[in-house]
Coordinates of N, CA and C in Angstrom, one line a residue:
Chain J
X680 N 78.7 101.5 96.1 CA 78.3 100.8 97.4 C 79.5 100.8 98.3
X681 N 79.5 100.9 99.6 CA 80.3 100.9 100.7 C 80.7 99.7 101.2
X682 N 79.8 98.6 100.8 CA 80.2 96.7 101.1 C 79.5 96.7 102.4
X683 N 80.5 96.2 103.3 CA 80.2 95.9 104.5 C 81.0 97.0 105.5
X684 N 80.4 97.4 106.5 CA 81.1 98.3 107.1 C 81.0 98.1 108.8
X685 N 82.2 98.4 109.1 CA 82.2 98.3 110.9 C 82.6 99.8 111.5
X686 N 82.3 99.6 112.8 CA 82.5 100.7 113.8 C 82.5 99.6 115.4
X687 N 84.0 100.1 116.4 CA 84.5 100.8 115.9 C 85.9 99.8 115.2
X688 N 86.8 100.8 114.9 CA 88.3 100.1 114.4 C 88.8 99.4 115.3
X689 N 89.4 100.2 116.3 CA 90.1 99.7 117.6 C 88.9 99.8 118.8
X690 N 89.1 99.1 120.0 CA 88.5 99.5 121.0 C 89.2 98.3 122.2
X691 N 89.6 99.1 123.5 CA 90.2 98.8 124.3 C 89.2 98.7 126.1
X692 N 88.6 97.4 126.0 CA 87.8 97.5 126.7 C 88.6 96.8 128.4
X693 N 87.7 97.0 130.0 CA 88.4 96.3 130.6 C 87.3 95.2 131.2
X694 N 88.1 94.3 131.7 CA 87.2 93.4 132.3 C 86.1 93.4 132.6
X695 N 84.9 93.0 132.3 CA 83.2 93.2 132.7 C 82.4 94.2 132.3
X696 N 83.4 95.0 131.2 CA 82.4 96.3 130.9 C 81.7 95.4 129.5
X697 N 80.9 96.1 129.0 CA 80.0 95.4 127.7 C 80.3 96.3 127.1
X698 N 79.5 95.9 125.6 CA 80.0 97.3 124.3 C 79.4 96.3 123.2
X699 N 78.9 97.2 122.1 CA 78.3 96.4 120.9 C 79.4 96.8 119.5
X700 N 79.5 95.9 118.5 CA 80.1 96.1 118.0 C 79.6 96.4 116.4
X701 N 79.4 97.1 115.6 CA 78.7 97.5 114.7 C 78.6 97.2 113.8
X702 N 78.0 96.7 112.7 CA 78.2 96.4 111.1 C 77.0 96.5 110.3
X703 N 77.3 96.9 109.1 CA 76.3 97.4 108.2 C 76.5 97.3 107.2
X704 N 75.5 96.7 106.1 CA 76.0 96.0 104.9 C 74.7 96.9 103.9
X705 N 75.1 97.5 102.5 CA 74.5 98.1 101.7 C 74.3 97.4 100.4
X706 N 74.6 96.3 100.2 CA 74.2 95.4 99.5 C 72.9 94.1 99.0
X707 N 72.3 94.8 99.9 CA 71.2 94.2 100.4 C 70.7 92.4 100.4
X708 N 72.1 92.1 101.1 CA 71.9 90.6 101.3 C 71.6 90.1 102.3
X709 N 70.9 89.1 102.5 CA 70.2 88.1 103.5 C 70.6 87.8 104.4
X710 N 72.1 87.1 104.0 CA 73.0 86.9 105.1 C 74.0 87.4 105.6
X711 N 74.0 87.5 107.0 CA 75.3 88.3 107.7 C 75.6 87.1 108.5
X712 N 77.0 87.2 109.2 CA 78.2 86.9 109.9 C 78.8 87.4 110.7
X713 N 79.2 86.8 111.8 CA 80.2 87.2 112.3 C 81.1 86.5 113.2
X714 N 82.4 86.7 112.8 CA 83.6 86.0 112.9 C 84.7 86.6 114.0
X715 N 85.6 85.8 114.5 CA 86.6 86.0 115.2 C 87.9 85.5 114.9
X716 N 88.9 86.6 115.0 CA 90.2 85.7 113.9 C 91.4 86.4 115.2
X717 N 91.9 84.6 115.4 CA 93.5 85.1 116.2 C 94.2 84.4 115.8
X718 N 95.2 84.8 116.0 CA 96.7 84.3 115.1 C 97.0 82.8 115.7
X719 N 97.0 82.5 113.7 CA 97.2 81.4 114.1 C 95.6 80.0 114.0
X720 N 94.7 80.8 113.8 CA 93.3 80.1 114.2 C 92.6 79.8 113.0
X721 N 93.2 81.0 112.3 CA 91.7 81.0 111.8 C 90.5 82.1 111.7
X722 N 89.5 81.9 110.9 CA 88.4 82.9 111.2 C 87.6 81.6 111.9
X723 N 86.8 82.3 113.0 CA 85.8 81.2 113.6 C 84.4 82.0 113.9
X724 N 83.4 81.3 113.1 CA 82.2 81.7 113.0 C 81.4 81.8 114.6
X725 N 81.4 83.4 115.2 CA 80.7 83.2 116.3 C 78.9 83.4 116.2
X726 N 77.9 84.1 115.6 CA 76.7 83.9 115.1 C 76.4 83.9 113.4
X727 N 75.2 83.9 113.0 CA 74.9 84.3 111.6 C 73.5 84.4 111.6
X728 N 73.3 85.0 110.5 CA 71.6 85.3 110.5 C 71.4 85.3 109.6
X729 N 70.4 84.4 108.5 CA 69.3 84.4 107.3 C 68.7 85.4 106.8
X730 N 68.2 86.4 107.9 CA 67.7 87.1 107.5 C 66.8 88.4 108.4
X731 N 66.4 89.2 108.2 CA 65.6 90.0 109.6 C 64.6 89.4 110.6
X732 N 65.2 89.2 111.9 CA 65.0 88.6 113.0 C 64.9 86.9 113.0
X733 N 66.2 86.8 112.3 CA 66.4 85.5 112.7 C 68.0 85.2 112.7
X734 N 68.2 84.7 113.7 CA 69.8 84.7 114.1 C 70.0 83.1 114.5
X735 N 71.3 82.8 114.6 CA 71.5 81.3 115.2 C 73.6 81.3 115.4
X736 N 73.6 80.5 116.4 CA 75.0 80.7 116.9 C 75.5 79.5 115.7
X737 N 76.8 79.9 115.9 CA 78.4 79.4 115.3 C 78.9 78.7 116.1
X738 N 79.9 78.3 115.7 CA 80.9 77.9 116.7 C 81.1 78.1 118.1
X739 N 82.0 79.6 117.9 CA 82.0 79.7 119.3 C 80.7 81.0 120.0
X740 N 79.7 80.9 120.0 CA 79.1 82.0 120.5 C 79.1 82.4 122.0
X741 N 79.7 81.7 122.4 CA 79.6 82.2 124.3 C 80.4 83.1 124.5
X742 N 79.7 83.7 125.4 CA 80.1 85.4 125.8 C 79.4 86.6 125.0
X743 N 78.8 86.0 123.6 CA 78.1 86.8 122.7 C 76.8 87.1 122.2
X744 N 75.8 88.1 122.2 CA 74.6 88.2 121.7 C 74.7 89.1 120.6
X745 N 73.5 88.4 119.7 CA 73.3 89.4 118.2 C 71.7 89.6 118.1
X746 N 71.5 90.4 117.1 CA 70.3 90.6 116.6 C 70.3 91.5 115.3
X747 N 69.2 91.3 114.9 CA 69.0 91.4 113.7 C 67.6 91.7 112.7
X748 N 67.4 93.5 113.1 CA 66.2 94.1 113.1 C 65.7 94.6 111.6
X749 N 67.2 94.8 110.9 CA 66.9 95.2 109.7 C 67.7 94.5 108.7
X750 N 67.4 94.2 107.7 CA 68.6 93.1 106.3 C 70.0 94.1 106.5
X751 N 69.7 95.5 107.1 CA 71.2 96.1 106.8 C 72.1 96.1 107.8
X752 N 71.8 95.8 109.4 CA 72.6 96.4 110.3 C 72.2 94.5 110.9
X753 N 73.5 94.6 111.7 CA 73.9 92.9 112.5 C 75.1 93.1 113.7
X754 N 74.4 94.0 114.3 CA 75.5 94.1 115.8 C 75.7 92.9 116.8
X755 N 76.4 93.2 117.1 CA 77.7 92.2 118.1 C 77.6 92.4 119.7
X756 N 77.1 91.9 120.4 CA 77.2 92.4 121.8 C 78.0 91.5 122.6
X757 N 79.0 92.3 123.0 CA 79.7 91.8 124.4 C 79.3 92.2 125.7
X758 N 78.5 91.5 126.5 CA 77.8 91.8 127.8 C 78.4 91.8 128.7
X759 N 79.4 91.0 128.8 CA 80.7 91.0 130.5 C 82.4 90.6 129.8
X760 N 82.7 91.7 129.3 CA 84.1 91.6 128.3 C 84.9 90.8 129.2
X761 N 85.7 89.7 129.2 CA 87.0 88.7 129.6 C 88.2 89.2 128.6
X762 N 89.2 88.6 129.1 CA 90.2 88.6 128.0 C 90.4 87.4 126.9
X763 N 89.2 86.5 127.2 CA 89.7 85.6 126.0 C 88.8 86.2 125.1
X764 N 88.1 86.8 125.1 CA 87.7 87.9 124.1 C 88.5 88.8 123.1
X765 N 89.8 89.0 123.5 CA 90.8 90.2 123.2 C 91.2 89.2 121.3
X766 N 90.4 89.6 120.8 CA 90.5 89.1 119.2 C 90.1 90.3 118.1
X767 N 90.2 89.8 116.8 CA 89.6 90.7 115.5 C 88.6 90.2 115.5
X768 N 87.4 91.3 114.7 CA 86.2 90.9 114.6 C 85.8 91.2 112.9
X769 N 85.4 90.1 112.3 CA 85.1 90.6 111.1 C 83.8 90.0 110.9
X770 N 82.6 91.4 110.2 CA 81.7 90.9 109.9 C 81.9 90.7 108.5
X771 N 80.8 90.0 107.8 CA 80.2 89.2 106.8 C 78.7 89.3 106.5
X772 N 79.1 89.4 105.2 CA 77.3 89.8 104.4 C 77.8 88.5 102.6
X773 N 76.8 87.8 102.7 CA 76.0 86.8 101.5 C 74.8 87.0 101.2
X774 N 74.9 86.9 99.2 CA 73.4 86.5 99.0 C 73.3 85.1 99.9
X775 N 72.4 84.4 100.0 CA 72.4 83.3 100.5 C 70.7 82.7 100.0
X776 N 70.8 82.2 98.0 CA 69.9 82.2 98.0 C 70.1 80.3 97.9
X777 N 69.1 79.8 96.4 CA 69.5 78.7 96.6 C 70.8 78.6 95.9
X778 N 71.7 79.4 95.2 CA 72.7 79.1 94.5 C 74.3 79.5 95.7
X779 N 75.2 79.5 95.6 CA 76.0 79.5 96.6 C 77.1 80.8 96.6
X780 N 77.2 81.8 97.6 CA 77.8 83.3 97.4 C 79.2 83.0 97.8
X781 N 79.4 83.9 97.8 CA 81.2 84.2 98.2 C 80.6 85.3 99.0
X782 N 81.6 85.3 100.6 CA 80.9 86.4 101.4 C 82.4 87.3 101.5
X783 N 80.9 88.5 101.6 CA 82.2 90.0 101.8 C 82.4 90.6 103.1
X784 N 83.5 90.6 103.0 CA 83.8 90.7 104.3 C 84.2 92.5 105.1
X785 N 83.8 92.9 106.1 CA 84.2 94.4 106.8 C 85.8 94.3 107.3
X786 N 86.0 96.0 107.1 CA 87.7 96.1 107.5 C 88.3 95.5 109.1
X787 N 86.8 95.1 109.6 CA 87.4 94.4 111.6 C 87.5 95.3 112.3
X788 N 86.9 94.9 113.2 CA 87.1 95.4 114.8 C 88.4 94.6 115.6
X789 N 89.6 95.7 115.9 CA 90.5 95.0 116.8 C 90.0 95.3 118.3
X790 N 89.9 94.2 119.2 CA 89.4 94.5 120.5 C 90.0 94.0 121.2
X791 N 91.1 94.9 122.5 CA 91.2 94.2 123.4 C 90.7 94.5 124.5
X792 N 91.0 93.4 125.4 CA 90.5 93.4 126.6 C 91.1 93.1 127.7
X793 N 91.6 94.1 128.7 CA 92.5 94.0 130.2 C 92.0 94.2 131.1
Chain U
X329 N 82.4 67.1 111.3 CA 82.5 68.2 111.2 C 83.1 68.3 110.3
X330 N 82.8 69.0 108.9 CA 84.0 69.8 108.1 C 85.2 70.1 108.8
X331 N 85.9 70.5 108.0 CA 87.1 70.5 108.4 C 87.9 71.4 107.5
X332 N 89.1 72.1 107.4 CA 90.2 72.4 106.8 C 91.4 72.2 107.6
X333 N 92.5 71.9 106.2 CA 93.8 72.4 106.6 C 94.7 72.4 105.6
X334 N 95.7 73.8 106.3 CA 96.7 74.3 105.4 C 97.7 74.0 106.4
X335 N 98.9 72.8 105.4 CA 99.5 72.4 106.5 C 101.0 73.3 106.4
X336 N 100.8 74.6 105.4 CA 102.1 75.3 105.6 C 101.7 76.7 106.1
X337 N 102.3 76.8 107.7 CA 101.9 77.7 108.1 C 102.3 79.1 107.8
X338 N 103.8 79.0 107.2 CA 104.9 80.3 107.3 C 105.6 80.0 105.9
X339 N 105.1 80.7 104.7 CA 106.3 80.1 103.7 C 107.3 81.5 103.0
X340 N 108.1 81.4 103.0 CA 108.9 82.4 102.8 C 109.8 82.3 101.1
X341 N 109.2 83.2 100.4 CA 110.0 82.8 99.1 C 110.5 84.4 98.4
X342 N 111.3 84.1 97.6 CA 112.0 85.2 96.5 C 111.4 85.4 95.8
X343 N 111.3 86.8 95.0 CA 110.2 87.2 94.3 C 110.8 86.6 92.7
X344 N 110.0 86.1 92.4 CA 109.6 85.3 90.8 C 110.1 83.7 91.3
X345 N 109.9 83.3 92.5 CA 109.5 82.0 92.4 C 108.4 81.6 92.8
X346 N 108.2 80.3 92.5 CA 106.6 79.9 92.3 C 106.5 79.7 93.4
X347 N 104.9 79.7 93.5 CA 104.3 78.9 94.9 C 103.5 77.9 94.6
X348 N 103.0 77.3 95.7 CA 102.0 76.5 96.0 C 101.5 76.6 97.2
X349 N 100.6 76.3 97.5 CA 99.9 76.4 98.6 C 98.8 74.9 99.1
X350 N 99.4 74.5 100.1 CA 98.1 73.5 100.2 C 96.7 73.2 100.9
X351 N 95.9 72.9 100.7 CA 95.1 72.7 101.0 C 93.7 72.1 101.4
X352 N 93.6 71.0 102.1 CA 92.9 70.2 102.2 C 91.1 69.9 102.8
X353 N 90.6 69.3 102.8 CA 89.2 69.4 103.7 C 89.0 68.1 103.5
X354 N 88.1 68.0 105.1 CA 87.2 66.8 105.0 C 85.7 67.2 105.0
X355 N 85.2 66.4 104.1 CA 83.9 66.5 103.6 C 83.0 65.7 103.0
X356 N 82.3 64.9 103.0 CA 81.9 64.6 102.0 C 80.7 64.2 101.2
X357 N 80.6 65.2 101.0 CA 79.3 66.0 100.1 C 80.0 67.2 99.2
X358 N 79.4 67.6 98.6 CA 79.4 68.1 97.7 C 80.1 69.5 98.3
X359 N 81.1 70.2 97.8 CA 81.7 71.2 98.0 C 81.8 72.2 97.5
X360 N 82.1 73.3 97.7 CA 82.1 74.8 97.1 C 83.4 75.1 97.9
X361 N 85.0 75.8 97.1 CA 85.9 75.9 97.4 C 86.5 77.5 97.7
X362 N 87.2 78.3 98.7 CA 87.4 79.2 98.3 C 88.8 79.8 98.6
X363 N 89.6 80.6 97.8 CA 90.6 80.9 98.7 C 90.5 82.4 98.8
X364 N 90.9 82.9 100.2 CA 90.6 84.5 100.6 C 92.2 84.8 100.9
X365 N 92.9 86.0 100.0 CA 93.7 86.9 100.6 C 93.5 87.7 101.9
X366 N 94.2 87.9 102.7 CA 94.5 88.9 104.1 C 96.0 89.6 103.5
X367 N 95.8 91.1 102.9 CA 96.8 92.0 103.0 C 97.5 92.7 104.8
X368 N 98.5 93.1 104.9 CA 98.8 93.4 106.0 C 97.3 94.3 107.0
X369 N 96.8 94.9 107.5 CA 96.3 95.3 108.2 C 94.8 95.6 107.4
X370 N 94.5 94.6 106.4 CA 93.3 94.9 105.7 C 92.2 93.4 106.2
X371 N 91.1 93.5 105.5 CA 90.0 92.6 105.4 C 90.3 91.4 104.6
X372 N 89.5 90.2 104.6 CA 89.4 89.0 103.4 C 89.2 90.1 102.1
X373 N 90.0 89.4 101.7 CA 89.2 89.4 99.9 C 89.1 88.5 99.4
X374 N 87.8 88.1 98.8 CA 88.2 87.0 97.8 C 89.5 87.1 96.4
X375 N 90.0 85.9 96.7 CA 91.1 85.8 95.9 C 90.4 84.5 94.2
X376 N 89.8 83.3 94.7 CA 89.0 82.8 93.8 C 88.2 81.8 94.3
X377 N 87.4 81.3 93.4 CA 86.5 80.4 94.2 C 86.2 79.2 93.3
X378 N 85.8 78.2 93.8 CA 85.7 77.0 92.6 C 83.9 76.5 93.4
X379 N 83.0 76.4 92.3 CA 81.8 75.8 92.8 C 81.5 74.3 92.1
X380 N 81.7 74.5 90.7 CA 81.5 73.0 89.9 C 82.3 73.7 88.3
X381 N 82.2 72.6 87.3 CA 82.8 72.5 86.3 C 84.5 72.7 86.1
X382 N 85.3 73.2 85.7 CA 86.5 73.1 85.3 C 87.2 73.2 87.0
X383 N 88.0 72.1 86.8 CA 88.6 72.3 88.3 C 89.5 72.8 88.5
X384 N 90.4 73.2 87.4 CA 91.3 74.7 87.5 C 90.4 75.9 87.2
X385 N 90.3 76.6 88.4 CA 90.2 77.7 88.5 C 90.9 79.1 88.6
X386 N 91.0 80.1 87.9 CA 91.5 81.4 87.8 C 90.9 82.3 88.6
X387 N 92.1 82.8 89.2 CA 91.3 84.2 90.2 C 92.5 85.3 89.6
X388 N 92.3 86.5 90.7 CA 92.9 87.9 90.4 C 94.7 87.5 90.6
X389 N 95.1 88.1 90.0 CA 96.5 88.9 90.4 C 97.0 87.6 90.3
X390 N 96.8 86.7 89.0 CA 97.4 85.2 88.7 C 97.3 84.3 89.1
X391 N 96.6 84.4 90.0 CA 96.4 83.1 90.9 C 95.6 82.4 90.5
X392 N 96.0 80.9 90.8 CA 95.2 79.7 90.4 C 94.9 78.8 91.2
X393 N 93.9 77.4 91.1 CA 94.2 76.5 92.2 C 93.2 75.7 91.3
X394 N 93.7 74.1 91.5 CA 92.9 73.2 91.0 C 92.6 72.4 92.3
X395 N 91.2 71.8 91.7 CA 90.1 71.2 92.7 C 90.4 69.7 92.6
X396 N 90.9 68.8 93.2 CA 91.3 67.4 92.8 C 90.6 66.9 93.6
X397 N 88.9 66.1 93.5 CA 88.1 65.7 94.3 C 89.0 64.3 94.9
X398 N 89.5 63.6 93.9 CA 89.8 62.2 94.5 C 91.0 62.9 95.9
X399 N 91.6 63.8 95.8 CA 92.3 64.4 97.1 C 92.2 64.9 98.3
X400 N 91.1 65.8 98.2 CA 90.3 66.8 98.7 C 91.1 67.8 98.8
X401 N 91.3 67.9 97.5 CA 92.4 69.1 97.9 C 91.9 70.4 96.8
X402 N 92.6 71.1 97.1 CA 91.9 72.8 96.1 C 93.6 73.8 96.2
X403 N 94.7 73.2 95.9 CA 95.7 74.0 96.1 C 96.0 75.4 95.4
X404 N 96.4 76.1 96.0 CA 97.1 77.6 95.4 C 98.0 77.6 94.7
X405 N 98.1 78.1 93.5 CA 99.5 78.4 93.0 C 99.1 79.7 92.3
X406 N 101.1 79.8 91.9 CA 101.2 81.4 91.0 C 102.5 80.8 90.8
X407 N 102.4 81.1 89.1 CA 104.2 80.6 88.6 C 105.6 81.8 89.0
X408 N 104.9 83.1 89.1 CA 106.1 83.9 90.0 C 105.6 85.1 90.7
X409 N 106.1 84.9 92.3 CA 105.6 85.9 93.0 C 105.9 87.1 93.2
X410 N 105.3 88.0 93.3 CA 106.0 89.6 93.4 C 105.7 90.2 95.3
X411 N 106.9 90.7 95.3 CA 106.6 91.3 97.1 C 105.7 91.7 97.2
X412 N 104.3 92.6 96.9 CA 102.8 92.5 96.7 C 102.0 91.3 96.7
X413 N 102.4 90.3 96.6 CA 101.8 89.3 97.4 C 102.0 88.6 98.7
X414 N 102.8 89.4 99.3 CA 102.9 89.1 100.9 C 101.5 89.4 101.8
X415 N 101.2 88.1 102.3 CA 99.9 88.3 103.0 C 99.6 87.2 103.5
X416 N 99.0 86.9 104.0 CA 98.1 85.4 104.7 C 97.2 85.0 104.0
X417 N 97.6 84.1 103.3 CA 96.0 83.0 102.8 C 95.1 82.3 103.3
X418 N 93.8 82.3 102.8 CA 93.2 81.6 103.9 C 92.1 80.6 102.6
X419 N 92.5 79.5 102.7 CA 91.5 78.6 102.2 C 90.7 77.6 103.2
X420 N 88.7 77.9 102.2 CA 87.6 78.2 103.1 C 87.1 77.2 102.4
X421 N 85.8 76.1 102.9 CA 85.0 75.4 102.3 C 83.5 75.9 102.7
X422 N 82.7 75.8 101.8 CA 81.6 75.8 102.1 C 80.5 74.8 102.3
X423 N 80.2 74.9 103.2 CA 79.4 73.4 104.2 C 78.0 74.1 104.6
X424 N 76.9 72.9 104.7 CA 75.6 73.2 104.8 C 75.8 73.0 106.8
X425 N 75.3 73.9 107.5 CA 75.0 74.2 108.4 C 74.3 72.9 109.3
X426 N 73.8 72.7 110.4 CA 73.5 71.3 111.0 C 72.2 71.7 111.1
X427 N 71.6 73.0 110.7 CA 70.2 73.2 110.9 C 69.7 73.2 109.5
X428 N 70.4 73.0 108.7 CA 70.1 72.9 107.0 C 69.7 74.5 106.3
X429 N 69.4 75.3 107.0 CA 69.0 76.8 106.3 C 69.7 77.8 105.9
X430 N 71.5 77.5 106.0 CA 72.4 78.4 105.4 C 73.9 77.8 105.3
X431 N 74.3 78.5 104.6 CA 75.9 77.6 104.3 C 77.1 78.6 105.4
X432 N 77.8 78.3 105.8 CA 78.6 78.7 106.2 C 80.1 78.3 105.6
X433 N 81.0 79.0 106.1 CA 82.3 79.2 105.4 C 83.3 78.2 106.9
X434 N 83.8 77.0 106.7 CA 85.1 76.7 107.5 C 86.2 77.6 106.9
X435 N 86.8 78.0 107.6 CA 88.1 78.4 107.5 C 89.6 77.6 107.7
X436 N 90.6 77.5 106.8 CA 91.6 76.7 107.7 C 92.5 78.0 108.5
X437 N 93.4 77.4 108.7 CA 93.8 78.3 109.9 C 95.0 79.6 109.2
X438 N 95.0 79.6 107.7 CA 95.8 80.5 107.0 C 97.1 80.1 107.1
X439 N 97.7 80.5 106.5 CA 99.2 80.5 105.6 C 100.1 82.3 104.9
X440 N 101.1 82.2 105.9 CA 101.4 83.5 105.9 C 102.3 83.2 105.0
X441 N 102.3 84.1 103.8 CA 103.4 84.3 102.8 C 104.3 85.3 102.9
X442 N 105.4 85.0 102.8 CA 106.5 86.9 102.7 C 107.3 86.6 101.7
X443 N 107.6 87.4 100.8 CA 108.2 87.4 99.6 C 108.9 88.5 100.0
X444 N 110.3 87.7 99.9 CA 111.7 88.8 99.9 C 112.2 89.6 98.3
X445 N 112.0 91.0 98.3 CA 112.4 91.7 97.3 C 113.8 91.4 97.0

């Protein structure tokens, strides 16, 4: 199995341009994630999803849209990039049945943004 | 809101001395504990996890951490470190969501370790 996987690694976006950010999980669990980590912070949950076509925001979700058409793929949309965007992106895949998972986490998207 | 915190941000030790690590949450309900390694330019990994029964728990590469409910605490330790464990810790609670249909992970804000060879 490949776990969780992202595309891309790096990406250097500028002000107001959009771009999606990719992840795909072969484990075939329920729940995906997705997080944002800057020094110093923390990971902070920006959406997550139960399951195919059902999503719900985190913490910080503004500025971001998801969706979630298949149990394997949970893309990341940035519609009008800022720089308080310029963070790591890590997704996340859990069983998430009634018993309680440890979630696996992708290698991250570093993104900045000028 | 749940909560974490790791109130040492930067700890810097010699290789074969011990650690600790602290770790705290506010919670209270019923908890699931976790702590996640960050190697230099890599992903989480789980390092161990505590859900119920023995409150010392064992994870990889020696690591340990006991769950002391009367504290809320779930601390890290290792009786001697090796420069291979230079990395950021990150101790994580698991909390029921305000919509009730999935658990989510708080994070505290990690704890960078460097062990001098």
């Amino acid at each position: 199995n490949a776990g969780v996987t992202q595309t891309p690694k790096f990406r250097i976006l500028k002000i107001g341009q959009s771009m999606t950010l990719q992840c795909t999980q072969d484990m075939n669990h329920n729940y995906m994630y997705w997080y944002r980590q800057d020094p110093g912070m923390g990971l902070k949950l920006i959406y997550y999803s139960v399951g195919a076509g059902i999503t719900d925001k985190g913490e910080v979700p503004n500025g971001y849209n998801v969706s979630r058409s298949t149990t394997e793929d949970f893309p990341l949309r940035l519609e009008l990039a800022a720089p308080s965007q310029t963070s790591v992106y890590f997704c996340a895949s859990s069983y998430g049945g009634q018993g309680v998972r440890e979630q696996y986490f992708g290698p991250g998207t570093r993104l900045t943004v000028t | 809101a749940q909560s974490v915190s790791q109130h040492n941000h930067h700890v810097i030790l010699s290789e074969a001395a011990s650690l600790e690590l602290g770790c705290n949450y506010s919670y209270g309900g019923t908890v699931n504990l976790f702590w996640y390694v960050q190697y230099p330019g890599q992903h989480l990994q789980l390092l161990l996890k505590y859900f119920s029964g023995d409150p010392l728990v064992k994870g990889i590469k020696g690591f340990e951490a006991e769950f002391i409910k009367s504290k809320f605490s779930f601390n890290l330790r290792k009786p001697s470190v090796q420069w291979s464990d230079t990395a950021e810790y990150f101790c994580a609670v698991n909390a029921l969501l305000s919509s009730g249909s999935a658990r989510q992970l708080t994070f505290g804000s990690g704890t960078q370790l460097t062990v001098l060879p």
